Amino acid sequence: MADNSNRVYLFDSTLRDGAQTQGVDFSVADKTAIARALDSIGIDYVEGGWPGANPTDDAFFKDAPKLKRAKFTAFGMTRRPGRSVENDPGVAALLDVETAAVCMVGKTWDYHVDVALEIPRDENVKMISDSIAHAKARAGEALFDAEHFFDGYKANPEYALSCIKAAYDAGARWIVLCDTNGGTLPHEVDRIVREISEHVPGTHLGIHCHNDTENAVANSLAAVNAGARQIQGTLNGLGERCGNANLTAIIPTLMLKMGFETGLTDHDLTQLTHVSRLLDERLNRPPSRNAAYVGESAFAHKGGLHVSAVEKDPATYEHIDPALVGNQRHIVVSDQSGRSNILARFREIGFDIDPKNPKLPRLLEIVKEREFEGYAYDGAEASFELLARRTLGEVSQYYDLHSFRVLDERRWNARGELVTVSEATVKVDVGDEHHMAVAEGNGPVNALDNALGKVLLDSYPELGDMRLVDYKVRILTPTDGTGAITRVMIESADGQDRRWSCIGLSTNIIDASYNALQDSITYKLFRDGAKAA
């Protein structure tokens, strides 16, 4: 990794720090999708989590995604007191997953060494040195997260400095200064980073800030301005308590305001809004409308002279062109925007449409109508592509569903266990043939999928390697109670290592699930070049 004084490296910790957010619980499928999205836009390091910490992380590292641009990174602790690095189970779990880099956290505040670890301070320094040297030898690249560094440096500068110098001398590629409780202010970060850079080169210094004073982004940028060249943060600022430094705000500020290079190209930057909203869709939560750069209201204008000024000269009220980050201007009183943005989204999924196509205006209307109803295509690219191709008449009708019925039975089985059994019946036409099939499943959606499979597999053997890997439900109108509009997101995969997501919407959760499932089946057949029976 070449040193470049104008290059800032980005380290994403969404999959670990973000998982500590209240109400956030990543599945393995979530972590895989998010890691791939981060990799696709050029994030330098994607931290997968803490091997050995929980079953989800273990399963994720066991079948880790193959990243093309990012260094897949595992997180763990330095060795424990009284153990060698070779005999520490935590260090072994960290290194056994064989990631491209490892990030190890250690104490740098003398108070924690005295009270929490209850060991001599010199022993803590040796723990850091031993661990980093061992990790570098095994993994090739080691990073050191200096926990509570700013608190430690303010209390005892000499000791905090001795800890990070031990890591640097042991071969750490990055010494990451952590504002773990989020209490440090930008002017303090600037001063301390400048002082530290006299001992550790800025090209080896990183910053990791929490947002407890709403200064995580400002602190991160202050550190870079003072010489640090790595920033750790999370998508949308996820994290425990008040969150972490928000990379969706930091990245465009670095590139568009401060003139720094990152791993993102200009084209990658245009995907930032999409990736931000994809994360929220995976979490079944609404995106923050007023989020800087990527929020729906970030470039929204309402009323009178303000709108008139924007229409004449957008730079009057917009600090950047929204398209640079994949967002768009929104004029609340008369929304005529979106055409170029939607066309760009088509190009991103490999679907080139002639801007002069006479069906294009109707397609744009349909997209806007559906998104107003509650469809969110940022996390469902397969449904988005099918919508476009169907409107243009490019997708075959592979089968016709006349009806389906789903029954759930809750009962005690022969072993005295309380179980719920789902059964689905479908009536389907494939070509000129009429079919009826019945199947059970682990839940109504699985039963419906199994019943459709009984009918379709004979005509479409391509479906044999298709499987459902994730299923999410979000209530869009919670005030409507049990009659609320429900949005279902289904993620599917096949034997060709392809993954795609589809969306369904209805006041009936089973109907919404079928709509998403139908799109998933159709997309698989279309992509495999299947001919309608």
JSON list of C-alpha atoms in Angstrom, two decimals, residues 126-291:
[
{"chain": "A", "resi": 126, "resn": "LYS", "atom": "CA", "xyz": [3.86, -5.88, 25.84]},
{"chain": "A", "resi": 127, "resn": "MET", "atom": "CA", "xyz": [0.43, -7.41, 25.12]},
{"chain": "A", "resi": 128, "resn": "ILE", "atom": "CA", "xyz": [-0.05, -4.86, 22.35]},
{"chain": "A", "resi": 129, "resn": "SER", "atom": "CA", "xyz": [3.41, -5.40, 20.87]},
{"chain": "A", "resi": 130, "resn": "ASP", "atom": "CA", "xyz": [3.21, -9.20, 20.97]},
{"chain": "A", "resi": 131, "resn": "SER", "atom": "CA", "xyz": [-0.27, -9.30, 19.47]},
{"chain": "A", "resi": 132, "resn": "ILE", "atom": "CA", "xyz": [0.41, -6.94, 16.58]},
{"chain": "A", "resi": 133, "resn": "ALA", "atom": "CA", "xyz": [3.68, -8.65, 15.67]},
{"chain": "A", "resi": 134, "resn": "HIS", "atom": "CA", "xyz": [2.00, -12.06, 15.71]},
{"chain": "A", "resi": 135, "resn": "ALA", "atom": "CA", "xyz": [-0.99, -10.83, 13.69]},
{"chain": "A", "resi": 136, "resn": "LYS", "atom": "CA", "xyz": [1.22, -9.18, 11.10]},
{"chain": "A", "resi": 137, "resn": "ALA", "atom": "CA", "xyz": [3.25, -12.35, 10.70]},
{"chain": "A", "resi": 138, "resn": "ARG", "atom": "CA", "xyz": [0.12, -14.49, 10.30]},
{"chain": "A", "resi": 139, "resn": "ALA", "atom": "CA", "xyz": [-2.26, -12.22, 8.37]},
{"chain": "A", "resi": 140, "resn": "GLY", "atom": "CA", "xyz": [0.14, -9.92, 6.55]},
{"chain": "A", "resi": 141, "resn": "GLU", "atom": "CA", "xyz": [-1.56, -6.70, 7.67]},
{"chain": "A", "resi": 142, "resn": "ALA", "atom": "CA", "xyz": [-2.48, -5.64, 11.19]},
{"chain": "A", "resi": 143, "resn": "LEU", "atom": "CA", "xyz": [-4.29, -2.57, 12.48]},
{"chain": "A", "resi": 144, "resn": "PHE", "atom": "CA", "xyz": [-4.35, -1.38, 16.07]},
{"chain": "A", "resi": 145, "resn": "ASP", "atom": "CA", "xyz": [-7.46, 0.27, 17.49]},
{"chain": "A", "resi": 146, "resn": "ALA", "atom": "CA", "xyz": [-6.29, 2.40, 20.43]},
{"chain": "A", "resi": 147, "resn": "GLU", "atom": "CA", "xyz": [-9.37, 2.21, 22.66]},
{"chain": "A", "resi": 148, "resn": "HIS", "atom": "CA", "xyz": [-10.29, 5.41, 24.55]},
{"chain": "A", "resi": 149, "resn": "PHE", "atom": "CA", "xyz": [-7.12, 6.97, 23.17]},
{"chain": "A", "resi": 150, "resn": "PHE", "atom": "CA", "xyz": [-8.15, 10.60, 23.55]},
{"chain": "A", "resi": 151, "resn": "ASP", "atom": "CA", "xyz": [-9.21, 10.12, 27.16]},
{"chain": "A", "resi": 152, "resn": "GLY", "atom": "CA", "xyz": [-5.99, 8.26, 27.84]},
{"chain": "A", "resi": 153, "resn": "TYR", "atom": "CA", "xyz": [-3.84, 10.86, 26.13]},
{"chain": "A", "resi": 154, "resn": "LYS", "atom": "CA", "xyz": [-5.42, 13.69, 28.08]},
{"chain": "A", "resi": 155, "resn": "ALA", "atom": "CA", "xyz": [-4.89, 11.82, 31.36]},
{"chain": "A", "resi": 156, "resn": "ASN", "atom": "CA", "xyz": [-1.40, 10.47, 30.71]},
{"chain": "A", "resi": 157, "resn": "PRO", "atom": "CA", "xyz": [0.12, 11.47, 27.34]},
{"chain": "A", "resi": 158, "resn": "GLU", "atom": "CA", "xyz": [3.35, 9.58, 27.90]},
{"chain": "A", "resi": 159, "resn": "TYR", "atom": "CA", "xyz": [1.65, 6.25, 28.60]},
{"chain": "A", "resi": 160, "resn": "ALA", "atom": "CA", "xyz": [-0.93, 6.52, 25.80]},
{"chain": "A", "resi": 161, "resn": "LEU", "atom": "CA", "xyz": [1.87, 7.34, 23.39]},
{"chain": "A", "resi": 162, "resn": "SER", "atom": "CA", "xyz": [3.93, 4.35, 24.57]},
{"chain": "A", "resi": 163, "resn": "CYS", "atom": "CA", "xyz": [1.01, 2.04, 23.74]},
{"chain": "A", "resi": 164, "resn": "ILE", "atom": "CA", "xyz": [0.57, 3.21, 20.18]},
{"chain": "A", "resi": 165, "resn": "LYS", "atom": "CA", "xyz": [4.32, 3.38, 19.55]},
{"chain": "A", "resi": 166, "resn": "ALA", "atom": "CA", "xyz": [4.55, -0.26, 20.66]},
{"chain": "A", "resi": 167, "resn": "ALA", "atom": "CA", "xyz": [1.95, -1.18, 18.04]},
{"chain": "A", "resi": 168, "resn": "TYR", "atom": "CA", "xyz": [3.63, 0.88, 15.35]},
{"chain": "A", "resi": 169, "resn": "ASP", "atom": "CA", "xyz": [7.09, -0.53, 16.11]},
{"chain": "A", "resi": 170, "resn": "ALA", "atom": "CA", "xyz": [5.61, -4.06, 16.02]},
{"chain": "A", "resi": 171, "resn": "GLY", "atom": "CA", "xyz": [4.49, -3.49, 12.43]},
{"chain": "A", "resi": 172, "resn": "ALA", "atom": "CA", "xyz": [0.94, -2.14, 12.60]},
{"chain": "A", "resi": 173, "resn": "ARG", "atom": "CA", "xyz": [-0.05, -0.67, 9.22]},
{"chain": "A", "resi": 174, "resn": "TRP", "atom": "CA", "xyz": [-2.53, 1.66, 10.89]},
{"chain": "A", "resi": 175, "resn": "ILE", "atom": "CA", "xyz": [-2.65, 3.12, 14.38]},
{"chain": "A", "resi": 176, "resn": "VAL", "atom": "CA", "xyz": [-6.28, 4.09, 14.86]},
{"chain": "A", "resi": 177, "resn": "LEU", "atom": "CA", "xyz": [-6.99, 6.74, 17.49]},
{"chain": "A", "resi": 178, "resn": "CYS", "atom": "CA", "xyz": [-10.39, 6.01, 19.01]},
{"chain": "A", "resi": 179, "resn": "ASP", "atom": "CA", "xyz": [-12.74, 8.53, 20.59]},
{"chain": "A", "resi": 180, "resn": "THR", "atom": "CA", "xyz": [-14.63, 5.65, 22.15]},
{"chain": "A", "resi": 181, "resn": "ASN", "atom": "CA", "xyz": [-17.10, 7.59, 24.29]},
{"chain": "A", "resi": 182, "resn": "GLY", "atom": "CA", "xyz": [-17.57, 10.37, 21.74]},
{"chain": "A", "resi": 183, "resn": "GLY", "atom": "CA", "xyz": [-16.67, 13.14, 24.16]},
{"chain": "A", "resi": 184, "resn": "THR", "atom": "CA", "xyz": [-13.76, 14.79, 22.37]},
{"chain": "A", "resi": 185, "resn": "LEU", "atom": "CA", "xyz": [-14.27, 18.02, 20.41]},
{"chain": "A", "resi": 186, "resn": "PRO", "atom": "CA", "xyz": [-12.81, 18.94, 17.00]},
{"chain": "A", "resi": 187, "resn": "HIS", "atom": "CA", "xyz": [-10.21, 21.41, 18.27]},
{"chain": "A", "resi": 188, "resn": "GLU", "atom": "CA", "xyz": [-8.92, 18.76, 20.69]},
{"chain": "A", "resi": 189, "resn": "VAL", "atom": "CA", "xyz": [-8.75, 16.13, 17.94]},
{"chain": "A", "resi": 190, "resn": "ASP", "atom": "CA", "xyz": [-6.82, 18.52, 15.71]},
{"chain": "A", "resi": 191, "resn": "ARG", "atom": "CA", "xyz": [-4.27, 19.32, 18.39]},
{"chain": "A", "resi": 192, "resn": "ILE", "atom": "CA", "xyz": [-3.74, 15.76, 19.58]},
{"chain": "A", "resi": 193, "resn": "VAL", "atom": "CA", "xyz": [-3.44, 14.25, 16.10]},
{"chain": "A", "resi": 194, "resn": "ARG", "atom": "CA", "xyz": [-0.82, 16.87, 15.21]},
{"chain": "A", "resi": 195, "resn": "GLU", "atom": "CA", "xyz": [1.13, 16.01, 18.35]},
{"chain": "A", "resi": 196, "resn": "ILE", "atom": "CA", "xyz": [0.90, 12.26, 17.70]},
{"chain": "A", "resi": 197, "resn": "SER", "atom": "CA", "xyz": [2.02, 12.66, 14.08]},
{"chain": "A", "resi": 198, "resn": "GLU", "atom": "CA", "xyz": [5.39, 13.80, 15.39]},
{"chain": "A", "resi": 199, "resn": "HIS", "atom": "CA", "xyz": [5.87, 10.23, 16.66]},
{"chain": "A", "resi": 200, "resn": "VAL", "atom": "CA", "xyz": [3.78, 8.15, 14.24]},
{"chain": "A", "resi": 201, "resn": "PRO", "atom": "CA", "xyz": [3.57, 9.28, 10.59]},
{"chain": "A", "resi": 202, "resn": "GLY", "atom": "CA", "xyz": [0.18, 10.57, 9.51]},
{"chain": "A", "resi": 203, "resn": "THR", "atom": "CA", "xyz": [0.23, 8.04, 6.67]},
{"chain": "A", "resi": 204, "resn": "HIS", "atom": "CA", "xyz": [-0.11, 5.39, 9.40]},
{"chain": "A", "resi": 205, "resn": "LEU", "atom": "CA", "xyz": [-2.67, 7.21, 11.57]},
{"chain": "A", "resi": 206, "resn": "GLY", "atom": "CA", "xyz": [-6.41, 6.54, 11.56]},
{"chain": "A", "resi": 207, "resn": "ILE", "atom": "CA", "xyz": [-9.36, 8.03, 13.40]},
{"chain": "A", "resi": 208, "resn": "HIS", "atom": "CA", "xyz": [-12.42, 6.28, 14.84]},
{"chain": "A", "resi": 209, "resn": "CYS", "atom": "CA", "xyz": [-15.05, 8.57, 16.33]},
{"chain": "A", "resi": 210, "resn": "HIS", "atom": "CA", "xyz": [-18.35, 8.07, 18.10]},
{"chain": "A", "resi": 211, "resn": "ASN", "atom": "CA", "xyz": [-21.10, 10.65, 17.82]},
{"chain": "A", "resi": 212, "resn": "ASP", "atom": "CA", "xyz": [-22.10, 11.38, 21.41]},
{"chain": "A", "resi": 213, "resn": "THR", "atom": "CA", "xyz": [-21.60, 15.13, 21.00]},
{"chain": "A", "resi": 214, "resn": "GLU", "atom": "CA", "xyz": [-22.78, 15.14, 17.35]},
{"chain": "A", "resi": 215, "resn": "ASN", "atom": "CA", "xyz": [-19.17, 15.76, 16.33]},
{"chain": "A", "resi": 216, "resn": "ALA", "atom": "CA", "xyz": [-18.11, 12.39, 14.89]},
{"chain": "A", "resi": 217, "resn": "VAL", "atom": "CA", "xyz": [-18.01, 13.64, 11.29]},
{"chain": "A", "resi": 218, "resn": "ALA", "atom": "CA", "xyz": [-16.36, 16.92, 12.27]},
{"chain": "A", "resi": 219, "resn": "ASN", "atom": "CA", "xyz": [-13.81, 15.10, 14.45]},
{"chain": "A", "resi": 220, "resn": "SER", "atom": "CA", "xyz": [-12.98, 12.67, 11.62]},
{"chain": "A", "resi": 221, "resn": "LEU", "atom": "CA", "xyz": [-12.43, 15.50, 9.15]},
{"chain": "A", "resi": 222, "resn": "ALA", "atom": "CA", "xyz": [-10.40, 17.44, 11.72]},
{"chain": "A", "resi": 223, "resn": "ALA", "atom": "CA", "xyz": [-8.13, 14.42, 12.14]},
{"chain": "A", "resi": 224, "resn": "VAL", "atom": "CA", "xyz": [-7.58, 14.19, 8.39]},
{"chain": "A", "resi": 225, "resn": "ASN", "atom": "CA", "xyz": [-6.88, 17.91, 8.23]},
{"chain": "A", "resi": 226, "resn": "ALA", "atom": "CA", "xyz": [-4.30, 17.38, 10.98]},
{"chain": "A", "resi": 227, "resn": "GLY", "atom": "CA", "xyz": [-2.58, 14.59, 9.05]},
{"chain": "A", "resi": 228, "resn": "ALA", "atom": "CA", "xyz": [-4.39, 11.27, 9.67]},
{"chain": "A", "resi": 229, "resn": "ARG", "atom": "CA", "xyz": [-4.98, 9.27, 6.51]},
{"chain": "A", "resi": 230, "resn": "GLN", "atom": "CA", "xyz": [-7.50, 6.65, 7.52]},
{"chain": "A", "resi": 231, "resn": "ILE", "atom": "CA", "xyz": [-11.09, 7.13, 8.70]},
{"chain": "A", "resi": 232, "resn": "GLN", "atom": "CA", "xyz": [-13.18, 4.43, 10.35]},
{"chain": "A", "resi": 233, "resn": "GLY", "atom": "CA", "xyz": [-16.94, 4.78, 10.34]},
{"chain": "A", "resi": 234, "resn": "THR", "atom": "CA", "xyz": [-20.25, 3.20, 9.43]},
{"chain": "A", "resi": 235, "resn": "LEU", "atom": "CA", "xyz": [-22.90, 3.58, 6.76]},
{"chain": "A", "resi": 236, "resn": "ASN", "atom": "CA", "xyz": [-25.60, 6.04, 7.85]},
{"chain": "A", "resi": 237, "resn": "GLY", "atom": "CA", "xyz": [-23.76, 6.53, 11.14]},
{"chain": "A", "resi": 238, "resn": "LEU", "atom": "CA", "xyz": [-24.97, 3.29, 12.71]},
{"chain": "A", "resi": 239, "resn": "GLY", "atom": "CA", "xyz": [-23.50, 2.43, 16.10]},
{"chain": "A", "resi": 240, "resn": "GLU", "atom": "CA", "xyz": [-24.18, 2.11, 19.80]},
{"chain": "A", "resi": 241, "resn": "ARG", "atom": "CA", "xyz": [-25.59, 5.03, 21.78]},
{"chain": "A", "resi": 242, "resn": "CYS", "atom": "CA", "xyz": [-25.56, 8.01, 19.36]},
{"chain": "A", "resi": 243, "resn": "GLY", "atom": "CA", "xyz": [-23.76, 6.15, 16.57]},
{"chain": "A", "resi": 244, "resn": "ASN", "atom": "CA", "xyz": [-20.42, 6.28, 14.79]},
{"chain": "A", "resi": 245, "resn": "ALA", "atom": "CA", "xyz": [-18.89, 8.65, 12.27]},
{"chain": "A", "resi": 246, "resn": "ASN", "atom": "CA", "xyz": [-21.20, 8.61, 9.24]},
{"chain": "A", "resi": 247, "resn": "LEU", "atom": "CA", "xyz": [-19.30, 7.57, 6.11]},
{"chain": "A", "resi": 248, "resn": "THR", "atom": "CA", "xyz": [-22.13, 8.69, 3.83]},
{"chain": "A", "resi": 249, "resn": "ALA", "atom": "CA", "xyz": [-21.42, 12.26, 4.96]},
{"chain": "A", "resi": 250, "resn": "ILE", "atom": "CA", "xyz": [-17.64, 11.90, 5.28]},
{"chain": "A", "resi": 251, "resn": "ILE", "atom": "CA", "xyz": [-16.93, 10.41, 1.85]},
{"chain": "A", "resi": 252, "resn": "PRO", "atom": "CA", "xyz": [-18.43, 13.15, -0.33]},
{"chain": "A", "resi": 253, "resn": "THR", "atom": "CA", "xyz": [-17.03, 15.85, 1.95]},
{"chain": "A", "resi": 254, "resn": "LEU", "atom": "CA", "xyz": [-13.54, 14.40, 1.55]},
{"chain": "A", "resi": 255, "resn": "MET", "atom": "CA", "xyz": [-13.84, 14.08, -2.21]},
{"chain": "A", "resi": 256, "resn": "LEU", "atom": "CA", "xyz": [-15.95, 17.09, -3.20]},
{"chain": "A", "resi": 257, "resn": "LYS", "atom": "CA", "xyz": [-15.08, 19.66, -0.53]},
{"chain": "A", "resi": 258, "resn": "MET", "atom": "CA", "xyz": [-11.57, 18.87, 0.65]},
{"chain": "A", "resi": 259, "resn": "GLY", "atom": "CA", "xyz": [-10.00, 17.51, -2.53]},
{"chain": "A", "resi": 260, "resn": "PHE", "atom": "CA", "xyz": [-8.79, 14.19, -1.10]},
{"chain": "A", "resi": 261, "resn": "GLU", "atom": "CA", "xyz": [-8.54, 10.96, -3.04]},
{"chain": "A", "resi": 262, "resn": "THR", "atom": "CA", "xyz": [-10.31, 7.84, -1.75]},
{"chain": "A", "resi": 263, "resn": "GLY", "atom": "CA", "xyz": [-10.86, 4.38, -3.15]},
{"chain": "A", "resi": 264, "resn": "LEU", "atom": "CA", "xyz": [-14.06, 5.62, -4.80]},
{"chain": "A", "resi": 265, "resn": "THR", "atom": "CA", "xyz": [-14.15, 6.87, -8.37]},
{"chain": "A", "resi": 266, "resn": "ASP", "atom": "CA", "xyz": [-16.51, 9.62, -9.43]},
{"chain": "A", "resi": 267, "resn": "HIS", "atom": "CA", "xyz": [-18.87, 6.93, -10.71]},
{"chain": "A", "resi": 268, "resn": "ASP", "atom": "CA", "xyz": [-18.66, 5.05, -7.39]},
{"chain": "A", "resi": 269, "resn": "LEU", "atom": "CA", "xyz": [-19.67, 8.22, -5.60]},
{"chain": "A", "resi": 270, "resn": "THR", "atom": "CA", "xyz": [-22.89, 8.35, -7.63]},
{"chain": "A", "resi": 271, "resn": "GLN", "atom": "CA", "xyz": [-23.85, 5.02, -6.01]},
{"chain": "A", "resi": 272, "resn": "LEU", "atom": "CA", "xyz": [-23.65, 6.42, -2.46]},
{"chain": "A", "resi": 273, "resn": "THR", "atom": "CA", "xyz": [-27.34, 7.26, -2.10]},
{"chain": "A", "resi": 274, "resn": "HIS", "atom": "CA", "xyz": [-28.30, 3.84, -3.41]},
{"chain": "A", "resi": 275, "resn": "VAL", "atom": "CA", "xyz": [-26.01, 2.03, -0.96]},
{"chain": "A", "resi": 276, "resn": "SER", "atom": "CA", "xyz": [-27.22, 4.17, 1.94]},
{"chain": "A", "resi": 277, "resn": "ARG", "atom": "CA", "xyz": [-30.84, 3.34, 1.21]},
{"chain": "A", "resi": 278, "resn": "LEU", "atom": "CA", "xyz": [-30.06, -0.30, 0.52]},
{"chain": "A", "resi": 279, "resn": "LEU", "atom": "CA", "xyz": [-28.77, -0.57, 4.09]},
{"chain": "A", "resi": 280, "resn": "ASP", "atom": "CA", "xyz": [-31.99, 0.88, 5.48]},
{"chain": "A", "resi": 281, "resn": "GLU", "atom": "CA", "xyz": [-34.04, -1.49, 3.36]},
{"chain": "A", "resi": 282, "resn": "ARG", "atom": "CA", "xyz": [-32.06, -4.45, 4.71]},
{"chain": "A", "resi": 283, "resn": "LEU", "atom": "CA", "xyz": [-32.87, -3.20, 8.21]},
{"chain": "A", "resi": 284, "resn": "ASN", "atom": "CA", "xyz": [-36.58, -2.68, 7.45]},
{"chain": "A", "resi": 285, "resn": "ARG", "atom": "CA", "xyz": [-36.45, 0.93, 8.53]},
{"chain": "A", "resi": 286, "resn": "PRO", "atom": "CA", "xyz": [-37.22, 4.20, 6.74]},
{"chain": "A", "resi": 287, "resn": "PRO", "atom": "CA", "xyz": [-34.20, 6.18, 5.52]},
{"chain": "A", "resi": 288, "resn": "SER", "atom": "CA", "xyz": [-33.51, 9.45, 7.31]},
{"chain": "A", "resi": 289, "resn": "ARG", "atom": "CA", "xyz": [-35.10, 12.08, 5.10]},
{"chain": "A", "resi": 290, "resn": "ASN", "atom": "CA", "xyz": [-32.78, 14.88, 6.24]},
{"chain": "A", "resi": 291, "resn": "ALA", "atom": "CA", "xyz": [-29.51, 12.93, 6.05]}
]
